[in-house]
Amino acid sequence: MRGGLVRRIMAASRRPTGVTALTRRELLARLAQRNDRRIVLLVLDGIGDLRTADQPRTALEEARTPNLDRLAARSALGRLTPAGTGVTPGSGPGHLALFGYEPTSPDADIGRGVLEALGLGLDFPPDVVVARGNFATVDRDGLLLDRRAGRIPTAEGERICALLARRLDAAGGVLGDGVHVEVHPGEAYRFVLLFRAVEGTPPLDPGLLDTDPQRLGVPPLALVASRAVSASAQEERFGAPQPAPEAARADSRAGSQSGTSGTGSTRPALKAATVSGAVGAGEAPAIHPALQRNADRIRDRIHRELAVRAADHEGEAARETVRRLAPAVEALQRELRAEERANTFLLRGFSSLPALPGVGELYGLRAAALAGYPLYRGVAKVCGMDVVDCGKPFEQVLDRLEERWRDFDYFFLHVKGTDMAGEDGDLAAKVAVIEEVDRLLPRLLALQPDVLAITGDHSTPAPMKAHSWHPAPLLLWSATCFADDCSRFTEVEAIRGAVGTIPSSELMGLLLANAGKLAKFGA
């Protein structure tokens, strides 16, 4: 009887209770309409900063920005949180959110490896596992001295990748246990590794953790599976499920009323499972509240155990991938021991190619990305944008923008220098990048975009020398943006701006609305 009761409750929990609400992305896609108005999203990577005792003014406050100030005076300001309050995002999730995707949803789980590889123009099938690599420097004890090998120049990175490629060629491209490996150089100290299972062997799983500890003075992390969590480890971490006190008391009362000890036996409690009144034909009998709570606990425990077993199954595939990949990674590491600066490497963003609907498919946009670095080109490519070749300096980005202005109606422009300066803790350098953007801003405004947004994918405060969870300031201009009374584009002004503090994933809706690219919702 008890097993049948639980099955009945679990089946009821799976029945649809109503129409599922549209996600925000689905709603925008349904309302999207085309016109010839042009949108520009200018991303100053890591633009947000902090006021601290040692740094009383942010880079935006320190910078002389007459053009940005004039624009801010007729714009709406606000702040964006890329991945939720308190969550520090990577560059990939930060940009995905700006493009209208919810970065924490499973379909937007795009690893840095895939993004970097796509940005390099590489083509690969979904069964390939890709990792982004950083050449790094360790001391004689294997402790990290520099996570970027002194930012070696691109030519040096290409030389070292050629060294690794020769090692792979000598092994026929196969290292480890049936793993085909490719190495491709990126910018400066960056590179990518592509892993593919040799034909006839089990596929590889991308569920591996980064080997970059994100700090110095410690060794690189070992290659491990991200989903290698056993049921016993789950219970050790979270504890075994315990009944709620009220439910336990109710069980005890039910047991005493039926002549049982309240230990969970329901055989004498069958009479308590019905209530007064006849039960109609085809109707299930009413369930006593105490039994209902007990059944709910059993159902929850079953769901929990099934979830843990599923995680164990996935973790086993990832653990097997670690076993097969580790010898390959170690063999490549050994080739670098004689190098002066790039004597090791760190791996990040293990991932495989996802299936994500593009912004053209969703919103009817003809979208272009003008970014000089592979990762950002990769994000844009995954989102269905055309990647326009351009240089890294903002001036060269504008050159290409002017040439292709009539070809698209949505433009993503990327400036990396603000993020690099923040990670180096160099406030003066960050100020210089902002002032250079301000100097060139009239060229962008001369194109007369219908909507212009200037923001960051995240904050990279100079005092922290890293990405942070702090909201990124936003400037939004259009003829109908509802200009507020902010006079400068700074973090403090953005706090009191008309847009408020919103998720980065909601920016796309604002851009489309200000461009007249969304129809009315409802009658």
XYZ file of C-alpha atoms in Angstrom:
523
model
C 0.000 0.000 0.000
C 2.786 2.400 0.958
C 4.671 1.820 -2.301
C 1.478 2.408 -4.295
C 0.782 5.568 -2.328
C 4.244 6.967 -3.033
C 4.001 6.082 -6.730
C 0.654 7.866 -6.913
C 2.028 11.005 -5.253
C 5.142 11.022 -7.438
C 3.040 10.612 -10.573
C 0.857 13.525 -9.503
C 3.945 15.663 -8.966
C 4.902 15.114 -12.601
C 1.549 16.169 -14.046
C 1.461 19.606 -15.647
C -0.373 22.072 -13.438
C -0.767 24.752 -16.114
C 0.844 26.455 -19.054
C 4.515 27.204 -18.519
C 5.324 30.912 -18.687
C 7.525 32.126 -21.509
C 11.138 32.801 -20.674
C 12.253 36.357 -21.261
C 14.210 35.281 -24.340
C 11.164 33.500 -25.760
C 9.000 36.554 -25.113
C 11.426 38.905 -26.867
C 11.738 36.501 -29.796
C 7.941 36.396 -30.142
C 7.689 40.203 -30.115
C 10.719 40.898 -32.342
C 10.135 42.850 -35.548
C 12.546 44.113 -38.163
C 13.326 47.675 -39.171
C 16.367 49.519 -40.475
C 17.366 51.157 -37.174
C 20.895 50.448 -35.995
C 22.034 49.423 -32.529
C 25.612 49.739 -31.231
C 26.785 47.953 -28.080
C 30.209 49.250 -27.025
C 31.727 46.992 -24.380
C 34.565 48.471 -22.357
C 35.721 45.192 -20.868
C 35.952 45.267 -17.063
C 35.067 48.990 -16.958
C 33.620 48.965 -13.426
C 35.917 49.896 -10.553
C 35.903 50.645 -6.825
C 36.434 53.426 -4.346
C 38.718 52.264 -1.526
C 40.838 53.895 1.145
C 43.879 53.594 -1.105
C 41.966 54.442 -4.300
C 39.356 57.095 -3.454
C 38.329 57.635 -7.107
C 37.557 55.128 -9.845
C 39.078 55.171 -13.323
C 35.888 56.681 -14.773
C 35.978 59.423 -12.148
C 39.666 60.128 -12.743
C 39.415 60.181 -16.539
C 38.815 63.381 -18.500
C 35.859 62.442 -20.673
C 34.137 65.503 -22.162
C 32.457 63.516 -24.938
C 31.155 60.793 -22.641
C 29.955 63.448 -20.209
C 27.967 65.285 -22.886
C 26.456 61.980 -23.988
C 25.628 60.991 -20.399
C 23.742 64.253 -19.877
C 21.191 63.203 -22.503
C 21.166 59.455 -21.757
C 19.778 57.046 -19.189
C 22.307 55.508 -16.810
C 22.131 52.363 -14.732
C 24.033 49.284 -13.664
C 24.190 45.684 -14.897
C 24.726 42.499 -12.875
C 26.025 39.817 -15.263
C 25.303 36.583 -13.398
C 23.405 37.463 -10.251
C 24.083 39.475 -7.116
C 27.409 38.555 -5.580
C 28.467 36.295 -8.450
C 31.779 37.066 -10.170
C 31.445 36.204 -13.868
C 33.991 35.123 -16.418
C 34.250 36.928 -19.727
C 32.166 34.338 -21.558
C 29.111 34.473 -19.260
C 29.463 38.240 -19.008
C 29.173 38.706 -22.762
C 26.474 36.072 -23.202
C 24.349 38.015 -20.735
C 24.886 41.245 -22.674
C 23.657 39.461 -25.805
C 20.395 38.498 -24.083
C 21.142 34.983 -22.868
C 20.734 33.856 -19.271
C 24.337 32.819 -18.499
C 23.357 30.378 -15.747
C 20.964 28.364 -17.940
C 22.182 24.974 -19.213
C 21.910 25.888 -22.904
C 24.221 28.879 -22.364
C 26.867 26.850 -20.552
C 29.651 27.594 -23.021
C 33.176 26.981 -21.812
C 36.081 29.296 -22.383
C 37.844 26.629 -24.423
C 35.108 26.558 -27.074
C 34.921 30.347 -27.175
C 38.670 30.719 -27.585
C 38.820 28.072 -30.316
C 35.938 29.601 -32.274
C 37.575 32.995 -31.959
C 40.688 31.553 -33.588
C 38.545 30.448 -36.529
C 38.804 26.731 -35.747
C 36.066 24.345 -36.854
C 35.402 21.188 -34.855
C 32.504 18.769 -34.231
C 30.524 18.555 -30.964
C 32.405 15.449 -29.756
C 35.681 17.388 -29.389
C 36.656 18.598 -25.903
C 38.416 21.960 -26.002
C 40.490 23.669 -23.305
C 41.938 27.166 -23.253
C 45.571 27.174 -22.141
C 47.746 29.803 -20.491
C 51.507 29.425 -20.600
C 52.757 30.105 -17.078
C 55.907 30.217 -14.946
C 56.714 28.028 -11.934
C 59.770 28.025 -9.655
C 61.972 25.044 -8.833
C 59.442 23.839 -6.296
C 56.633 23.899 -8.852
C 54.927 26.956 -7.334
C 53.366 29.501 -9.653
C 55.297 32.742 -10.137
C 53.287 34.106 -13.075
C 49.979 32.754 -14.425
C 50.644 34.391 -17.823
C 54.379 33.709 -18.265
C 55.151 37.417 -18.148
C 52.633 38.061 -20.956
C 55.047 36.655 -23.523
C 54.551 38.077 -27.049
C 52.489 36.217 -29.617
C 55.589 35.174 -31.571
C 56.995 33.472 -28.463
C 53.696 31.682 -27.848
C 53.664 30.471 -31.449
C 57.231 29.133 -31.094
C 56.319 27.148 -27.986
C 53.144 25.791 -29.602
C 55.264 24.644 -32.552
C 57.483 22.793 -30.062
C 54.455 21.010 -28.629
C 53.113 20.285 -32.116
C 56.373 18.523 -33.021
C 55.977 16.316 -29.946
C 52.445 15.470 -31.056
C 53.535 14.751 -34.633
C 56.189 12.358 -33.359
C 53.433 10.421 -31.576
C 51.114 10.442 -34.571
C 48.908 13.018 -32.886
C 47.817 10.506 -30.227
C 48.799 10.796 -26.565
C 47.346 9.320 -23.412
C 44.840 6.483 -23.732
C 43.396 6.759 -27.228
C 43.250 10.555 -27.350
C 44.004 12.595 -30.446
C 45.438 15.998 -29.441
C 45.887 19.244 -31.377
C 47.524 22.466 -30.189
C 46.778 25.889 -31.693
C 48.432 29.180 -30.678
C 46.358 32.184 -29.684
C 47.240 35.699 -28.603
C 50.388 36.159 -26.510
C 50.464 33.490 -23.760
C 47.147 31.885 -24.795
C 46.576 28.685 -26.771
C 43.953 25.978 -27.150
C 44.096 22.208 -26.927
C 41.613 20.036 -28.821
C 41.035 16.511 -27.516
C 39.147 13.887 -29.529
C 38.656 10.203 -28.792
C 40.335 7.933 -31.299
C 37.803 6.114 -33.466
C 36.483 3.015 -31.758
C 37.080 4.330 -28.224
C 34.488 5.856 -25.859
C 33.774 9.584 -26.311
C 35.385 12.130 -24.023
C 33.446 14.093 -21.420
C 34.038 17.864 -21.009
C 33.192 17.811 -17.289
C 36.698 18.647 -16.074
C 37.766 21.400 -13.691
C 40.323 24.124 -14.454
C 43.923 23.530 -13.428
C 44.426 27.272 -12.856
C 44.266 28.038 -9.099
C 43.808 31.765 -9.867
C 46.584 32.734 -7.442
C 50.357 32.650 -7.085
C 52.638 30.791 -4.683
C 50.786 27.501 -5.091
C 51.205 24.649 -7.592
C 48.861 24.216 -10.567
C 45.797 22.172 -9.725
C 45.538 18.527 -10.699
C 43.267 17.495 -13.545
C 40.010 16.275 -11.947
C 36.407 15.673 -12.930
C 33.893 18.350 -11.999
C 31.012 15.896 -11.535
C 32.873 13.198 -9.622
C 30.520 13.357 -6.621
C 29.438 10.118 -5.012
C 26.258 9.600 -3.028
C 28.279 9.093 0.155
C 30.159 12.336 -0.495
C 26.850 14.126 -0.998
C 25.552 12.940 2.357
C 28.879 13.732 4.023
C 28.647 17.288 2.699
C 24.933 17.983 3.169
C 23.890 15.363 5.715
C 21.205 12.739 5.366
C 17.694 14.117 4.856
C 15.930 14.588 8.172
C 12.152 14.838 8.708
C 10.837 18.239 9.661
C 10.025 18.453 13.422
C 6.322 19.088 12.797
C 6.140 16.128 10.415
C 7.867 13.911 12.966
C 5.428 14.962 15.656
C 2.494 14.314 13.318
C 3.853 10.852 12.542
C 4.151 10.141 16.232
C 0.582 11.253 16.857
C -0.687 9.180 13.920
C 1.189 6.155 15.219
C -0.201 6.470 18.750
C -3.754 6.859 17.459
C -3.463 3.710 15.393
C -1.716 1.629 17.992
C 1.734 1.782 16.410
C 4.965 3.108 17.862
C 5.323 5.821 15.200
C 8.429 4.222 13.740
C 7.171 4.409 10.174
C 5.050 1.262 9.905
C 1.784 2.128 8.178
C 0.061 -1.248 8.296
C -2.234 -0.416 11.275
C -2.713 3.156 9.995
C -4.822 2.187 6.988
C -7.982 3.403 8.683
C -6.414 6.838 9.071
C -5.869 7.067 5.319
C -9.555 7.788 4.708
C -11.727 10.628 5.906
C -15.420 10.750 6.553
C -17.625 10.812 3.498
C -17.992 8.493 0.557
C -15.372 8.277 -2.165
C -16.764 8.553 -5.663
C -16.093 5.978 -8.337
C -12.717 6.443 -9.945
C -11.552 8.883 -7.268
C -8.462 8.286 -5.178
C -9.091 8.155 -1.426
C -8.090 11.216 0.556
C -4.705 11.017 2.269
C -4.247 11.737 5.943
C -1.944 14.793 6.387
C 0.585 12.817 8.417
C 0.831 10.123 5.740
C 1.034 12.816 3.054
C 4.029 14.396 4.785
C 5.662 11.022 5.223
C 5.104 10.187 1.541
C 6.492 13.576 0.537
C 9.684 12.837 2.453
C 9.981 9.440 0.796
C 9.419 11.006 -2.638
C 12.007 13.716 -1.970
C 14.522 11.121 -0.806
C 13.939 9.065 -3.965
C 14.369 12.146 -6.163
C 17.534 13.060 -4.285
C 19.016 9.603 -4.666
C 18.147 9.478 -8.371
C 19.822 12.859 -8.876
C 22.942 11.708 -7.044
C 23.057 8.493 -9.089
C 22.737 10.527 -12.283
C 25.594 12.743 -11.101
C 27.629 9.635 -10.270
C 27.011 8.294 -13.794
C 28.091 11.557 -15.392
C 31.007 11.820 -12.980
C 32.223 8.366 -13.968
C 32.468 9.438 -17.628
C 34.394 12.558 -16.594
C 36.705 10.548 -14.310
C 37.428 8.191 -17.189
C 38.228 11.194 -19.369
C 40.667 12.447 -16.731
C 42.375 9.054 -16.695
C 42.784 9.168 -20.476
C 43.801 12.830 -20.759
C 46.179 13.133 -17.812
C 49.101 11.300 -19.477
C 48.734 13.477 -22.585
C 48.783 16.682 -20.542
C 51.776 15.487 -18.518
C 53.709 14.595 -21.697
C 53.178 18.097 -23.085
C 54.140 19.668 -19.753
C 57.472 17.838 -19.821
C 58.342 19.480 -23.150
C 58.349 22.897 -21.449
C 60.701 22.219 -18.547
C 63.682 23.817 -20.297
C 61.806 27.034 -21.115
C 62.822 30.116 -19.159
C 59.394 31.727 -18.709
C 56.733 29.455 -20.216
C 57.866 26.348 -18.335
C 54.345 25.057 -17.649
C 50.750 25.709 -18.642
C 47.345 26.027 -17.018
C 44.106 24.746 -18.570
C 40.730 26.427 -18.274
C 37.222 26.088 -19.638
C 36.993 22.446 -20.703
C 33.950 22.355 -22.953
C 32.300 21.053 -26.103
C 30.340 22.855 -28.796
C 26.757 23.686 -27.670
C 23.615 24.353 -29.707
C 22.424 27.899 -29.038
C 19.888 29.892 -31.104
C 21.536 32.962 -32.632
C 20.427 36.577 -32.306
C 19.453 36.559 -35.967
C 17.191 33.573 -35.486
C 15.730 34.994 -32.271
C 15.327 38.682 -33.063
C 15.834 39.017 -36.807
C 19.026 41.023 -36.303
C 21.826 41.282 -38.824
C 24.547 41.292 -36.198
C 28.257 41.998 -36.522
C 31.039 41.603 -33.977
C 34.153 43.765 -34.111
C 36.552 42.392 -31.507
C 40.283 41.915 -31.672
C 40.657 39.005 -29.257
C 39.646 35.385 -29.923
C 37.472 34.803 -26.864
C 35.097 37.635 -27.704
C 34.930 36.694 -31.369
C 34.098 33.186 -30.184
C 31.225 34.338 -27.966
C 29.817 36.395 -30.821
C 30.129 33.501 -33.259
C 28.261 31.140 -30.917
C 25.485 33.754 -30.744
C 25.140 33.843 -34.520
C 26.992 37.083 -35.243
C 29.176 37.706 -38.262
C 32.734 38.279 -37.077
C 34.339 41.230 -38.871
C 38.133 41.166 -38.972
C 39.602 44.161 -37.190
C 42.567 45.171 -35.106
C 42.659 45.529 -31.335
C 42.965 49.332 -30.971
C 39.622 51.132 -30.804
C 40.666 53.306 -33.720
C 41.000 50.235 -35.971
C 37.658 48.909 -34.714
C 36.064 52.182 -35.804
C 37.769 51.974 -39.201
C 36.026 48.669 -39.901
C 32.761 49.865 -38.370
C 32.642 52.781 -40.796
C 33.349 50.449 -43.722
C 30.582 47.979 -42.791
C 27.984 50.376 -41.364
C 25.378 49.687 -44.058
C 25.744 45.910 -43.888
C 24.293 45.273 -40.422
C 21.787 46.645 -37.922
C 23.443 45.458 -34.696
C 27.110 46.029 -33.854
C 29.080 44.636 -30.928
C 32.314 46.619 -30.415
C 34.903 45.439 -27.912
C 37.693 47.277 -26.067
C 39.988 45.024 -24.035
C 42.435 47.526 -22.539
C 40.263 48.501 -19.569
C 40.145 44.892 -18.369
C 43.869 44.310 -18.852
C 44.727 47.449 -16.887
C 42.354 46.442 -14.098
C 43.895 42.971 -13.838
C 47.338 44.576 -13.625
C 46.125 46.897 -10.860
C 47.135 49.860 -13.000
C 44.605 52.648 -12.483
C 46.539 55.119 -14.649
C 46.537 52.695 -17.583
C 42.805 52.141 -17.178
C 42.241 55.887 -17.182
C 44.320 56.198 -20.358
C 42.204 53.601 -22.197
C 38.986 55.373 -21.176
C 40.327 58.733 -22.332
C 41.353 57.241 -25.682
C 37.820 55.867 -26.175
C 36.421 59.282 -25.278
C 38.705 60.985 -27.797
C 37.452 58.726 -30.590
C 33.788 58.709 -29.538
C 32.798 61.509 -31.985
C 33.625 59.170 -34.883
C 31.106 56.661 -33.566
C 28.470 59.315 -32.928
C 28.956 60.707 -36.447
C 27.476 57.460 -37.803
C 24.255 58.401 -36.004
C 23.299 55.073 -34.453
C 19.672 54.914 -33.377
C 20.577 53.226 -30.106
C 23.934 53.280 -28.318
C 24.810 51.400 -25.140
C 28.190 51.679 -23.405
C 28.910 49.272 -20.579
C 31.113 46.397 -19.442
C 30.746 42.648 -19.359
C 31.804 42.816 -15.693
C 33.872 44.962 -13.341
C 37.633 44.567 -12.992
C 38.585 46.897 -10.123
C 42.238 47.923 -10.075
C 42.509 47.384 -6.286
C 41.395 43.765 -6.704
C 43.417 42.987 -9.860
C 40.669 40.583 -10.914
C 37.083 40.289 -12.101
C 34.582 41.108 -9.384
C 30.886 40.813 -8.557
C 30.285 44.563 -8.563
C 27.708 45.794 -11.114
C 29.035 47.353 -14.327
C 27.925 50.914 -15.149
C 25.627 51.363 -18.163
C 24.985 54.337 -20.451
C 21.991 53.970 -22.776
C 21.172 56.586 -25.409
C 18.296 56.765 -27.880
C 15.712 59.355 -28.848
C 13.305 57.722 -26.358
C 15.644 56.533 -23.598
C 14.161 58.810 -20.868
C 17.208 60.952 -20.167
C 17.885 61.320 -16.445
C 19.768 64.097 -14.664
C 23.140 62.320 -14.501
C 25.989 64.465 -15.788
C 28.897 62.004 -16.045
C 29.392 58.356 -16.941
C 30.709 57.040 -13.623
C 29.820 54.279 -11.191
C 28.311 56.699 -8.659
C 26.194 58.499 -11.252
C 25.056 55.123 -12.605
C 23.726 54.182 -9.157
C 21.124 56.953 -9.362
C 20.383 56.592 -13.085
C 16.927 56.000 -14.548
C 17.615 52.403 -15.643
C 18.409 51.224 -12.134
C 20.299 47.997 -11.432
C 19.119 45.187 -13.696
C 20.443 41.803 -14.903
C 22.753 42.112 -17.896
C 20.541 39.648 -19.760
C 17.760 42.264 -19.789
C 19.856 44.775 -21.733
C 18.950 43.162 -25.071
C 15.271 43.900 -24.409
C 16.081 47.555 -23.736
C 18.138 47.830 -26.922
C 15.415 46.248 -29.053
C 12.684 48.362 -27.456
C 14.591 51.624 -27.917
C 15.167 50.693 -31.555
C 11.463 49.986 -32.117
C 12.227 46.337 -32.793
C 9.657 44.928 -30.352
C 5.915 44.772 -31.018
C 3.365 45.378 -28.285
C 2.655 42.490 -25.947
C -1.017 41.609 -25.765
C -4.131 43.392 -27.017
